Tab-separated table of C-alpha atoms and ligand atoms in Angstrom:
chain	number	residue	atom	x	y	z
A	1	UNK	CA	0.000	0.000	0.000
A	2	UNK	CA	0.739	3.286	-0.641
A	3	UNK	CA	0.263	5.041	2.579
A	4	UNK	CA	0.603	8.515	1.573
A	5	UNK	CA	-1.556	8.345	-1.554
A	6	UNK	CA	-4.346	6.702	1.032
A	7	UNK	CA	-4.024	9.727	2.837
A	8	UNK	CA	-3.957	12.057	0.417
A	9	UNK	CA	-6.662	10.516	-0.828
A	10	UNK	CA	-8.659	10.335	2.040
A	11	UNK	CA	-8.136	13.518	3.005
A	12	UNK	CA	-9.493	14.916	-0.665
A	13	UNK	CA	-12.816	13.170	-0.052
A	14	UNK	CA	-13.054	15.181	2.824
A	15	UNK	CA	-12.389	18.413	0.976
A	16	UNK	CA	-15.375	17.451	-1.454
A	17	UNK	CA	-17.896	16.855	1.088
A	18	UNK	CA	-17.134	19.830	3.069
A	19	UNK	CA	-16.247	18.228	5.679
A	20	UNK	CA	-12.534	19.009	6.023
A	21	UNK	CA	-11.578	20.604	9.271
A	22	UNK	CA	-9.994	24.286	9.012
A	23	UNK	CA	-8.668	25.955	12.800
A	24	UNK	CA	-9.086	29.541	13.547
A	25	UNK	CA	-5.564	30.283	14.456
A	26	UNK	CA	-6.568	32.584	17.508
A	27	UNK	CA	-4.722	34.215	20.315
A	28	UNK	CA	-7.045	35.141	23.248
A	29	UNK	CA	-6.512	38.690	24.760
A	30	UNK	CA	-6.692	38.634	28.373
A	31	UNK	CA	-8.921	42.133	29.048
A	32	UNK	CA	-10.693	42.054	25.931
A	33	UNK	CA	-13.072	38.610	26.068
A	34	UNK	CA	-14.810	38.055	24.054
A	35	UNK	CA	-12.463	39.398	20.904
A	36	UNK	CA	-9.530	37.938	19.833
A	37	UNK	CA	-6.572	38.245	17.631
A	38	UNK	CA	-7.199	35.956	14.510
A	39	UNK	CA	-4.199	35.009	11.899
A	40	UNK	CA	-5.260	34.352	8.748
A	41	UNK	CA	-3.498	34.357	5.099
A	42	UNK	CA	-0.650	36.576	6.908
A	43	UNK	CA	-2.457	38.873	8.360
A	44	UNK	CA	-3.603	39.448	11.813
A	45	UNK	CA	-7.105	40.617	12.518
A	46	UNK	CA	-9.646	41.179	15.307
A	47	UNK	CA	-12.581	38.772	15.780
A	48	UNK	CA	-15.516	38.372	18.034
A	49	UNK	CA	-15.543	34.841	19.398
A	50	UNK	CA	-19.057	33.623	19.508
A	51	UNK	CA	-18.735	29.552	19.571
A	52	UNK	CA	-16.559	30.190	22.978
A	53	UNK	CA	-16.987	27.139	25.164
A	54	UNK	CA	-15.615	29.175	27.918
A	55	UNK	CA	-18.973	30.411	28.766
A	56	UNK	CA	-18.304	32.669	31.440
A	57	UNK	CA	-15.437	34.126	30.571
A	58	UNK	CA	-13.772	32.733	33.773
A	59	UNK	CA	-10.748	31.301	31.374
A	60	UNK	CA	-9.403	35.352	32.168
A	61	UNK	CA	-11.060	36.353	35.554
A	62	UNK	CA	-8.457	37.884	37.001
A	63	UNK	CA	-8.575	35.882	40.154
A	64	UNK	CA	-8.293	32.830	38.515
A	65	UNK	CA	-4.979	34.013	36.938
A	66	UNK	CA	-3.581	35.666	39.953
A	67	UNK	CA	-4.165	32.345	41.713
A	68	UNK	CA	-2.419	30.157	38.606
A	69	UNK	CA	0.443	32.824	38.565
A	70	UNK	CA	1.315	32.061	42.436
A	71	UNK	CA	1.305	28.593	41.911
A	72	UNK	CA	3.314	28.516	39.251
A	73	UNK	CA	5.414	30.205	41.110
A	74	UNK	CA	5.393	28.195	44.165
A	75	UNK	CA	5.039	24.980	43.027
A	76	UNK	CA	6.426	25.064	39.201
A	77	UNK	CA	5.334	24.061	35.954
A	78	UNK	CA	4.322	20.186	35.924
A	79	UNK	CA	3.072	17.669	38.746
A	80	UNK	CA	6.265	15.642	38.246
A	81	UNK	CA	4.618	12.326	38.516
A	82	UNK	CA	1.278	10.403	38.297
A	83	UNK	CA	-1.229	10.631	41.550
A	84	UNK	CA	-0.076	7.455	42.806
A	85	UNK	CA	3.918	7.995	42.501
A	86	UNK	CA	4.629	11.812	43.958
A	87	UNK	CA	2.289	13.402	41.413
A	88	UNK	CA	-0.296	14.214	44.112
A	89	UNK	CA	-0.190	18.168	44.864
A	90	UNK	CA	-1.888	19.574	47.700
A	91	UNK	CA	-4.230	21.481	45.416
A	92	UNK	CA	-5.251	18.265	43.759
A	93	UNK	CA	-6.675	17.411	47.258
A	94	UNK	CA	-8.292	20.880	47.283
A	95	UNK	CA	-10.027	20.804	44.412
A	96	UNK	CA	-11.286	17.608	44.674
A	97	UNK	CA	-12.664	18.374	48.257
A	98	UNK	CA	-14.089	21.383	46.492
A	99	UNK	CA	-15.802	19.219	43.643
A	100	UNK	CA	-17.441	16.700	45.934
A	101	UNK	CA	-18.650	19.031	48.124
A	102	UNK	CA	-20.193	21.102	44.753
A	103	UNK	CA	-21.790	18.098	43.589
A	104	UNK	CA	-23.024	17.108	47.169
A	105	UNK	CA	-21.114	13.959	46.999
A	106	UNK	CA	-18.761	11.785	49.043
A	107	UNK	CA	-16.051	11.877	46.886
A	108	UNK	CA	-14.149	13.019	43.675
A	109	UNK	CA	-11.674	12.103	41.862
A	110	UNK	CA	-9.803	14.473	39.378
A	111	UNK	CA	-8.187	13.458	35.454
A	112	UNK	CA	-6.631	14.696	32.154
A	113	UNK	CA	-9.973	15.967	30.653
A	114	UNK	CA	-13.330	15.547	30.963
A	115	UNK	CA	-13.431	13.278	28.018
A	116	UNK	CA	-10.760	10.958	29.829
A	117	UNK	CA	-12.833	11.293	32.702
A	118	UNK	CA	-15.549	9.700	30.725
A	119	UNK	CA	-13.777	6.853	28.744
A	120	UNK	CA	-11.770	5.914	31.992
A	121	UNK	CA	-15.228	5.421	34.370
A	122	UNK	CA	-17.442	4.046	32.363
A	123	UNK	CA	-14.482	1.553	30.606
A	124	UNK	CA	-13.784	0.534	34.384
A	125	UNK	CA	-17.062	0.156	35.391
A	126	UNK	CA	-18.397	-1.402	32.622
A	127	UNK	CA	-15.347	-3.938	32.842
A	128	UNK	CA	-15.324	-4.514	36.382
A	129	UNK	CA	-18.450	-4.784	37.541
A	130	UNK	CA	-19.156	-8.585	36.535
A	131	UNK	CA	-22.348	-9.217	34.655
A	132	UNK	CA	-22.748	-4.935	34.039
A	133	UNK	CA	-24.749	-4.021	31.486
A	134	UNK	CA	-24.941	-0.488	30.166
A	135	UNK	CA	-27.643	1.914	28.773
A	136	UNK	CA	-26.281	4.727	26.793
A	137	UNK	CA	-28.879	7.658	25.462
A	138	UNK	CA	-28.177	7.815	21.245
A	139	UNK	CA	-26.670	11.036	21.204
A	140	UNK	CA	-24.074	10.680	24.244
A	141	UNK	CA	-21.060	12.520	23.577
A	142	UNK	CA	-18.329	10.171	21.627
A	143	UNK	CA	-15.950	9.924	24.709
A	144	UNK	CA	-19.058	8.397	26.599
A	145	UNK	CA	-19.647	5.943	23.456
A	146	UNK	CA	-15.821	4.940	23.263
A	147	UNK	CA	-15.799	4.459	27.355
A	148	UNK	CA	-19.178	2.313	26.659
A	149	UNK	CA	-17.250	0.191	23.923
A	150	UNK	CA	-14.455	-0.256	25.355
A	151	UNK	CA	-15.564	-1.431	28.618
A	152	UNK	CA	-16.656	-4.580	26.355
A	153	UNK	CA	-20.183	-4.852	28.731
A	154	UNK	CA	-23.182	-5.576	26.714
A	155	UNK	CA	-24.893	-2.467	25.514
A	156	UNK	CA	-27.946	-0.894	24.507
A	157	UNK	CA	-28.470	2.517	22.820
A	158	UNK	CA	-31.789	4.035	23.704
A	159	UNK	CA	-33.316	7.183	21.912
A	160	UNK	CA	-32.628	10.402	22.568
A	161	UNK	CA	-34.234	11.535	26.153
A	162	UNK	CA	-37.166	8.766	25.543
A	163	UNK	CA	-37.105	7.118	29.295
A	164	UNK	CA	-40.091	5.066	27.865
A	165	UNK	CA	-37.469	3.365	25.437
A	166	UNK	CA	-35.415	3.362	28.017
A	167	UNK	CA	-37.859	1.561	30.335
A	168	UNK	CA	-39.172	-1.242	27.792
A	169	UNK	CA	-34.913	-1.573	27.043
A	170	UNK	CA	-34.437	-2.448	30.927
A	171	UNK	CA	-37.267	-4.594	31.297
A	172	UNK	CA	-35.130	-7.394	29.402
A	173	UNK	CA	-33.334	-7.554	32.180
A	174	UNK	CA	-33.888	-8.910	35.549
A	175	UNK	CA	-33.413	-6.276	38.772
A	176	UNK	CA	-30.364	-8.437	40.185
A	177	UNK	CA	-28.322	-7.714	36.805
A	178	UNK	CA	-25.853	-5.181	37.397
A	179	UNK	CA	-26.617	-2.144	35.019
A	180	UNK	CA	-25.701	1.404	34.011
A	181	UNK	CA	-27.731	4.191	32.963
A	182	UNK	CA	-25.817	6.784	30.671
A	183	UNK	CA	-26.553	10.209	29.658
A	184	UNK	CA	-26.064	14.401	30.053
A	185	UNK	CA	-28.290	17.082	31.250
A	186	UNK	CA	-27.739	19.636	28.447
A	187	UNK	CA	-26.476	18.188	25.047
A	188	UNK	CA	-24.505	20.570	23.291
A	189	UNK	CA	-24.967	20.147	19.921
A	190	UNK	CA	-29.119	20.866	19.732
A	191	UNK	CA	-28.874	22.782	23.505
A	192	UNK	CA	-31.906	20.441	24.486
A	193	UNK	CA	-31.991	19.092	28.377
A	194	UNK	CA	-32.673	15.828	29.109
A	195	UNK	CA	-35.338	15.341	31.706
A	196	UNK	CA	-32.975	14.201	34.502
A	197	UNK	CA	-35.520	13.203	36.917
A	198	UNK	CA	-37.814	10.665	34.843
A	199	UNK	CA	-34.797	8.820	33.446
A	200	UNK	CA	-33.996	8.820	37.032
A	201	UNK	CA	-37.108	6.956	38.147
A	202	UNK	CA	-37.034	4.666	35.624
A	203	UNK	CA	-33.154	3.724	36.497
A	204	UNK	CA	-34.205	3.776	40.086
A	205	UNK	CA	-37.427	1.416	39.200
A	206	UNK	CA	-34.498	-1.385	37.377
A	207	UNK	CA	-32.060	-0.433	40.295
A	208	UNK	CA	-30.012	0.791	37.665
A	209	UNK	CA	-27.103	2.797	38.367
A	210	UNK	CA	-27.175	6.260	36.733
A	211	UNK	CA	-24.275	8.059	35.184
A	212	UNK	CA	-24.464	11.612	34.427
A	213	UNK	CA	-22.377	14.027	32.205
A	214	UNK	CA	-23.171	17.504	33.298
A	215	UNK	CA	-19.595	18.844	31.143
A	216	UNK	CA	-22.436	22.015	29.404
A	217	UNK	CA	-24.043	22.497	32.628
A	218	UNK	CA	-21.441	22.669	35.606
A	219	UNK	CA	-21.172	26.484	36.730
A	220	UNK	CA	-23.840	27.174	35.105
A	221	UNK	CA	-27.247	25.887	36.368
A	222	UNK	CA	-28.569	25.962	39.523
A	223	UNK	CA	-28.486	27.950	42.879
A	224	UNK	CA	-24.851	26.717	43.581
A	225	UNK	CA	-24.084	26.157	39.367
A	226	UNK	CA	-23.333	22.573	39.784
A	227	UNK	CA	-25.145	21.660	37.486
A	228	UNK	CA	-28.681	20.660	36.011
A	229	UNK	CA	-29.151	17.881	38.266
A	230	UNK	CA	-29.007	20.593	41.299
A	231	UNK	CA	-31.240	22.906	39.404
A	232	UNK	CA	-34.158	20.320	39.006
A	233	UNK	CA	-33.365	18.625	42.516
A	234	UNK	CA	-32.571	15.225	41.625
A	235	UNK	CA	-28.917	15.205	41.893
A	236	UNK	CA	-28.634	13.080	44.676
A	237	UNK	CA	-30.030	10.456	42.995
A	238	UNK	CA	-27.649	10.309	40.353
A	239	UNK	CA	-24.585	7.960	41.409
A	240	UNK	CA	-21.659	9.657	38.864
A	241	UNK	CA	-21.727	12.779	38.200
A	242	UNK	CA	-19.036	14.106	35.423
A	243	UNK	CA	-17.799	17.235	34.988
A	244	UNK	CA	-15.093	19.068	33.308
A	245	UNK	CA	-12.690	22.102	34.215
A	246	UNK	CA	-12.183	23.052	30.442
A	247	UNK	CA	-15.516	24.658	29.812
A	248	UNK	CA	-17.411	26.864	32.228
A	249	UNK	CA	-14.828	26.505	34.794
A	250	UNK	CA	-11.749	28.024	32.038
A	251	UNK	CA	-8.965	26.355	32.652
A	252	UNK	CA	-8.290	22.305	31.824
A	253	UNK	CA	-9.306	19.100	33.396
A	254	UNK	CA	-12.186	16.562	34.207
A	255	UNK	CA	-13.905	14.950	37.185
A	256	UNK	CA	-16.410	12.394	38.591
A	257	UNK	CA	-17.954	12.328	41.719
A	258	UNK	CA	-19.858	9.962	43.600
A	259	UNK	CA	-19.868	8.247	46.771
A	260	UNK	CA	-16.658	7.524	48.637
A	261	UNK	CA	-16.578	3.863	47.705
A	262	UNK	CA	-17.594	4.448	44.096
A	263	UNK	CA	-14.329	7.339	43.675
A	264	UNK	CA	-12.384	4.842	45.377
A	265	UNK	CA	-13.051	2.327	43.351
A	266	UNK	CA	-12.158	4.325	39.979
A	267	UNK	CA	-9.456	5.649	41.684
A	268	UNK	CA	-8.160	1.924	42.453
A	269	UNK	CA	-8.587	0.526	38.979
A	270	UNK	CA	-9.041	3.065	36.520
A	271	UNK	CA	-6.290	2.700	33.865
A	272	UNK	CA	-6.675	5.963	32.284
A	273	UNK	CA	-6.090	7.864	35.658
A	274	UNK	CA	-3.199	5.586	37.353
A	275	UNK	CA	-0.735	5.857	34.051
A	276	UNK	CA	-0.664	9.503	33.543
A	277	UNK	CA	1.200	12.374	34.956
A	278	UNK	CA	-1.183	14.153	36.809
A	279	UNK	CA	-2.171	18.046	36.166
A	280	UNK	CA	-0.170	20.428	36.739
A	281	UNK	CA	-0.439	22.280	40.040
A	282	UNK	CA	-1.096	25.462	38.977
A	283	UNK	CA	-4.014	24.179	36.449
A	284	UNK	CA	-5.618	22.856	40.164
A	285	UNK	CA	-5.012	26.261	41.926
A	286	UNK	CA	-6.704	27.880	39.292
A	287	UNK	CA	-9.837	25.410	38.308
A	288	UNK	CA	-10.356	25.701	42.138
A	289	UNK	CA	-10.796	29.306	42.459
A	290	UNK	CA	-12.855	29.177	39.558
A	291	UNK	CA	-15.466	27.067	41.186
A	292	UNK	CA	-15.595	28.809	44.187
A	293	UNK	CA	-15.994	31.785	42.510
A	294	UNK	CA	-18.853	30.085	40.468
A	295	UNK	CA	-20.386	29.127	43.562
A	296	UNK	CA	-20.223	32.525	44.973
A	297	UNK	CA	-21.735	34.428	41.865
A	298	UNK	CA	-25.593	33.443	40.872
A	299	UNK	CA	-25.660	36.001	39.344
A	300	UNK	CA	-23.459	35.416	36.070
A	301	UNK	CA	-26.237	32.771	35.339
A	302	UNK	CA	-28.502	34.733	35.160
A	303	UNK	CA	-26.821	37.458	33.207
A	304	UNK	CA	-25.534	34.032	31.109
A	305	UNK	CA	-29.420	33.130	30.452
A	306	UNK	CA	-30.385	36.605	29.570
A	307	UNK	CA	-28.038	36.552	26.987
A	308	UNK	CA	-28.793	33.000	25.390
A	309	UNK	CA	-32.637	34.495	25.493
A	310	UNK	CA	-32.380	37.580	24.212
A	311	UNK	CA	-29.832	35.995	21.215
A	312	UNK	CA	-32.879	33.582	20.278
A	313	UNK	CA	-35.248	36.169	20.521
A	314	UNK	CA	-33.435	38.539	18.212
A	315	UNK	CA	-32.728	35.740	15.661
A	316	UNK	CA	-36.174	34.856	15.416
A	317	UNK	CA	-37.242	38.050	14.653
A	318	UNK	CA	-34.926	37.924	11.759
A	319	UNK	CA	-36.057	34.798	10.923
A	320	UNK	CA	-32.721	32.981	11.024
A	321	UNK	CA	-33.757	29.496	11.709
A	322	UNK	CA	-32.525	28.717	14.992
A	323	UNK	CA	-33.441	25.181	16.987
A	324	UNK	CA	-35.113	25.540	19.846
A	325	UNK	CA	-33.218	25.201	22.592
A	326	UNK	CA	-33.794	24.909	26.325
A	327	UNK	CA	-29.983	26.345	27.357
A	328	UNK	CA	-27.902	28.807	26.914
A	329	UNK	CA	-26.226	26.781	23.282
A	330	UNK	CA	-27.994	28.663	20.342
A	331	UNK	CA	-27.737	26.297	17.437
A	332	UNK	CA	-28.917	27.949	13.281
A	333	UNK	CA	-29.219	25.238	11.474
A	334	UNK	CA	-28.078	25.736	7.869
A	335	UNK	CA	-28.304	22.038	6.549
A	336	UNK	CA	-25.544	21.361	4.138
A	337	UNK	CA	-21.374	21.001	4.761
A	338	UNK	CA	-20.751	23.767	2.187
A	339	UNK	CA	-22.817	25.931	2.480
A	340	UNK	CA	-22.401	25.963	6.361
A	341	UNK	CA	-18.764	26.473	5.587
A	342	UNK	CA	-19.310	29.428	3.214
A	343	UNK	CA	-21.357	31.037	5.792
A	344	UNK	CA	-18.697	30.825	8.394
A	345	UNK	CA	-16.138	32.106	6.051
A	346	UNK	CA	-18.158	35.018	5.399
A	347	UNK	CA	-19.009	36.084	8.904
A	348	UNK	CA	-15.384	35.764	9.551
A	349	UNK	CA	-13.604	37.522	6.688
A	350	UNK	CA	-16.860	39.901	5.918
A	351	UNK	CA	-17.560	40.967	9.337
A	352	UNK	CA	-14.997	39.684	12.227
A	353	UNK	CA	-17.289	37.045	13.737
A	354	UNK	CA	-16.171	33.746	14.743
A	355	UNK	CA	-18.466	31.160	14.470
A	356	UNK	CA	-16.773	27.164	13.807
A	357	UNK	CA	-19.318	25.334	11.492
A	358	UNK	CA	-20.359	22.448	12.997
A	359	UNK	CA	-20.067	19.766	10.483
A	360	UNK	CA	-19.957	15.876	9.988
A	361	UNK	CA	-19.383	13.491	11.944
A	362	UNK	CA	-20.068	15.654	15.024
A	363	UNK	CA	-23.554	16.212	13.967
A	364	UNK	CA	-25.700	14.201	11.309
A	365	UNK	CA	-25.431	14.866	7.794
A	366	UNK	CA	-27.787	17.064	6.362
A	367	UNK	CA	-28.417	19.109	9.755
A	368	UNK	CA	-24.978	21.081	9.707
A	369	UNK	CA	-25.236	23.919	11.348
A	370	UNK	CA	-23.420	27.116	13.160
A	371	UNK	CA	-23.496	27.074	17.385
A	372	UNK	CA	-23.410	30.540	18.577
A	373	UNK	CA	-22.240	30.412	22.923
A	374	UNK	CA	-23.456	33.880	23.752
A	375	UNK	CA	-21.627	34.617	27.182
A	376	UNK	CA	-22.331	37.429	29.911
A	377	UNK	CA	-19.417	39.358	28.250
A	378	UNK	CA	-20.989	39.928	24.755
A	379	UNK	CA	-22.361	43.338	25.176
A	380	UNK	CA	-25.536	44.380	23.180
A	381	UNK	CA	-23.518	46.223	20.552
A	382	UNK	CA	-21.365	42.843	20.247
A	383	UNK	CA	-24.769	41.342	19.143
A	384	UNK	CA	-26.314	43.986	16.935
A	385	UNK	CA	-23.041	43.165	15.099
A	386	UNK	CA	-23.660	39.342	15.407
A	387	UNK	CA	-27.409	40.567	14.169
A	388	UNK	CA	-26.694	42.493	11.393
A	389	UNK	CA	-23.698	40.108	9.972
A	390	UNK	CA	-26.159	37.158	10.078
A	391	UNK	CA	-28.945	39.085	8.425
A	392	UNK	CA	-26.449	40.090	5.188
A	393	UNK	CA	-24.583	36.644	4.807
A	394	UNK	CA	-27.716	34.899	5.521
A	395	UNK	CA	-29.414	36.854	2.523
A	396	UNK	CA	-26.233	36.940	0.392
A	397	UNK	CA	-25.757	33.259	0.059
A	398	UNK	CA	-29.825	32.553	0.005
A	399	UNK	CA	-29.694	30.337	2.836
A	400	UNK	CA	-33.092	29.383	3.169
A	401	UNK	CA	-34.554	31.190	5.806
A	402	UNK	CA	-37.623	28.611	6.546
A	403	UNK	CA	-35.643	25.314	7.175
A	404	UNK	CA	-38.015	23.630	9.746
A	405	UNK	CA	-36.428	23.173	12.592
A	406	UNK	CA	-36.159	19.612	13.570
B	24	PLP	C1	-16.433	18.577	25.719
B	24	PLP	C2	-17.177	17.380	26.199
B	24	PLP	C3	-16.545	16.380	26.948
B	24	PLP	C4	-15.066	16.353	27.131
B	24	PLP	O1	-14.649	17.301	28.050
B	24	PLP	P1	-13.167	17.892	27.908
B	24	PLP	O2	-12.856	18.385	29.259
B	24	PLP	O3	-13.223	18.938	26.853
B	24	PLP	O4	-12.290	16.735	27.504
B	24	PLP	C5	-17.315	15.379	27.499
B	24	PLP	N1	-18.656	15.344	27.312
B	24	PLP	C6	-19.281	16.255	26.557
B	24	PLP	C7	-20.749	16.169	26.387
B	24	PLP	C8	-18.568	17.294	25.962
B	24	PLP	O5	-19.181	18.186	25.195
């Protein structure tokens, strides 16, 4: 075989479909969220960053810095080791008493990234527990599917946020069989939220353990922002819950918690946390100041939903077809690869707005689309620009206007 014609070949295809993968070579400007400086074709621009998944901005609060600056200091650049061989820093400890008291929860355990987080519990429960069988909702996240498959437990994939389905797909099994319920609170791609406490009953009614990935919703939904299981008071019954540091909370990392036993357990026998350097102190000091700073501030949820709102309410108005979504994630579908591209290109190089199109194989073909992340630091005159930029490109490519959404 020739292995760089398969590539290049490969790689073409791609190109054709529209599907090929082009970065926005940014560089963040601490002070000036949400613009950055963009470098494109030799040139360096200004850009308005509105498909930001640090939704608060807290990726440059000032605290959050100051703290990451004196730990660097104090404690250098890198962990030195993994948890179990002199890789444990005291604000590892910190931030993982900090997490399972968030979450309400005996325990949590800290890794890489939320997406290791999810591969690496749900691989070692699924392959541990003996006879476990798992349930995972069709439009989990991929590193909840890959955790799922590798595991090697039986599975079953039941439709999106249907707990009926997911009832009649449980009642093949008897209540003594160990089994696992999997699924988020608010999916990213549509913005829908699942309804946490039904699924809950019905895992509960199968003794089912539940599993919950809360990575779109942690700092930002209820009273104490951990999360939409807090918000619709249910999160006690939920046995995992996952989070991740790399989103709301602006800096890097992922997390379960659980009860003690449970965190031990993972902790114990995980593969993907045991062999791997741990993070680096300073990424701990400042995830942890983060979240107590989250916990402390209700009101940049608010302020964070007012925005989301007021963005769908303007876009309807202009009739840019947005799907409805029940969070903060604003998501105008557009329907085709190219097209979706062209439209990004255009806001970008016609206007200075940032918007990734969200293409193939992260979302099905045919629904492509653009997912706008309005955060409490785009300004009303940041979205008459987002407004106005989407009226003209939407018009000057005849996107349809009408696409039902859904
Ligand atoms: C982003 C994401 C993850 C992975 O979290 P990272 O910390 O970015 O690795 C997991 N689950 C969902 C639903 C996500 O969107």
């Amino acid at each position: 075989m020739n292995y760089e014609d398969y590539f290049a070949k490969r790689l073409a295809d791609l190109r054709d479909d529209g599907n090929y993968r082009v970065f926005a070579d940014l560089e963040r400007q601490v002070g000036s969220f949400p613009k950055a400086k963009n470098y494109r074709d030799g040139r360096v621009e200004e850009v308005t960053i509105w498909c930001n998944n640090d939704y608060l901005g807290m990726g440059m609060h000032t605290d959050v810095l100051a703290s990451m600056k004196d730990a660097l200091d104090t404690s250098g650049a890198g962990a030195g080791g993994t948890r179990n061989i002199s890789g444990t820093n005291h604000y590892h400890v910190l931030l993982e008493q900090e997490l399972a008291s968030w979450h309400n929860k005996g325990g949590a355990l800290l890794f890489t990234s939320g997406y290791v987080a999810n591969m690496t519990t749900l691989m070692t429960l699924g392959a541990k527990i003996p006879g476990m069988v798992l349930f995972s909702d069709a439009k989990n996240h991929n590193s909840m599917i890959e955790g799922v498959r590798h595991s090697r437990a039986p599975k079953h994939v039941w439709k999106h946020n249907d707990y009926d389905d997911l009832h009649k797909q449980l009642s093949e099994y008897d209540r003594s069989v160990p089994k696992m319920v999997v699924f988020e609170s608010v999916y990213s791609m549509d913005g829908d939220i699942s309804p946490i406490e039904k699924i809950v009953e019905v895992a509960e009614h199968h003794n089912a353990m539940t599993f919950l990935d809360e990575v779109h919703a942690v700092g930002m939904y209820g009273a104490d922002g951990s999360g939409v299981a807090e918000r619709d008071g249910v999160r006690d019954r939920i046995d995992i819950i996952q989070g991740t540091l790399g989103k709301a909370v602006g800096v890097i990392g992922g997390y379960i918690a659980g009860s003690a036993n449970l965190v031990d357990f993972v902790r114990s026998f995980g593969n993907g946390f045991i062999f791997t350097t741990s993070l680096p102190p300073a990424v701990a000091a400042g995830a942890l100041t983060s979240v107590r700073h989250l916990r402390a501030h209700p009101e940049l949820r608010t302020l964070h939903q007012e925005r989301a709102a007021t963005l769908k309410r303007r876009f309807t108005q202009l009739g840019i077809p947005i799907i409805n979504s029940a969070s903060h994630i604003v998501p105008v579908l557009v329907g085709d690869a190219t097209l979706c591209k062209r439209a990004s290109d255009e806001l970008l190089t016609t206007h200075g707005i940032y918007v990734q199109p969200i293409n193939y194989p992260t979302v099905a073909k045919g629904t492509e689309r653009l997912r706008i992340t309005p955060t409490p630091l785009h300004t009303d005159a940041d979205m008459d620009h987002l407004c106005h930029a989407f009226a003209d490109v939407w018009s000057r490519l005849g996107i349809q206007k009408a696409i039902a959404a859904e």
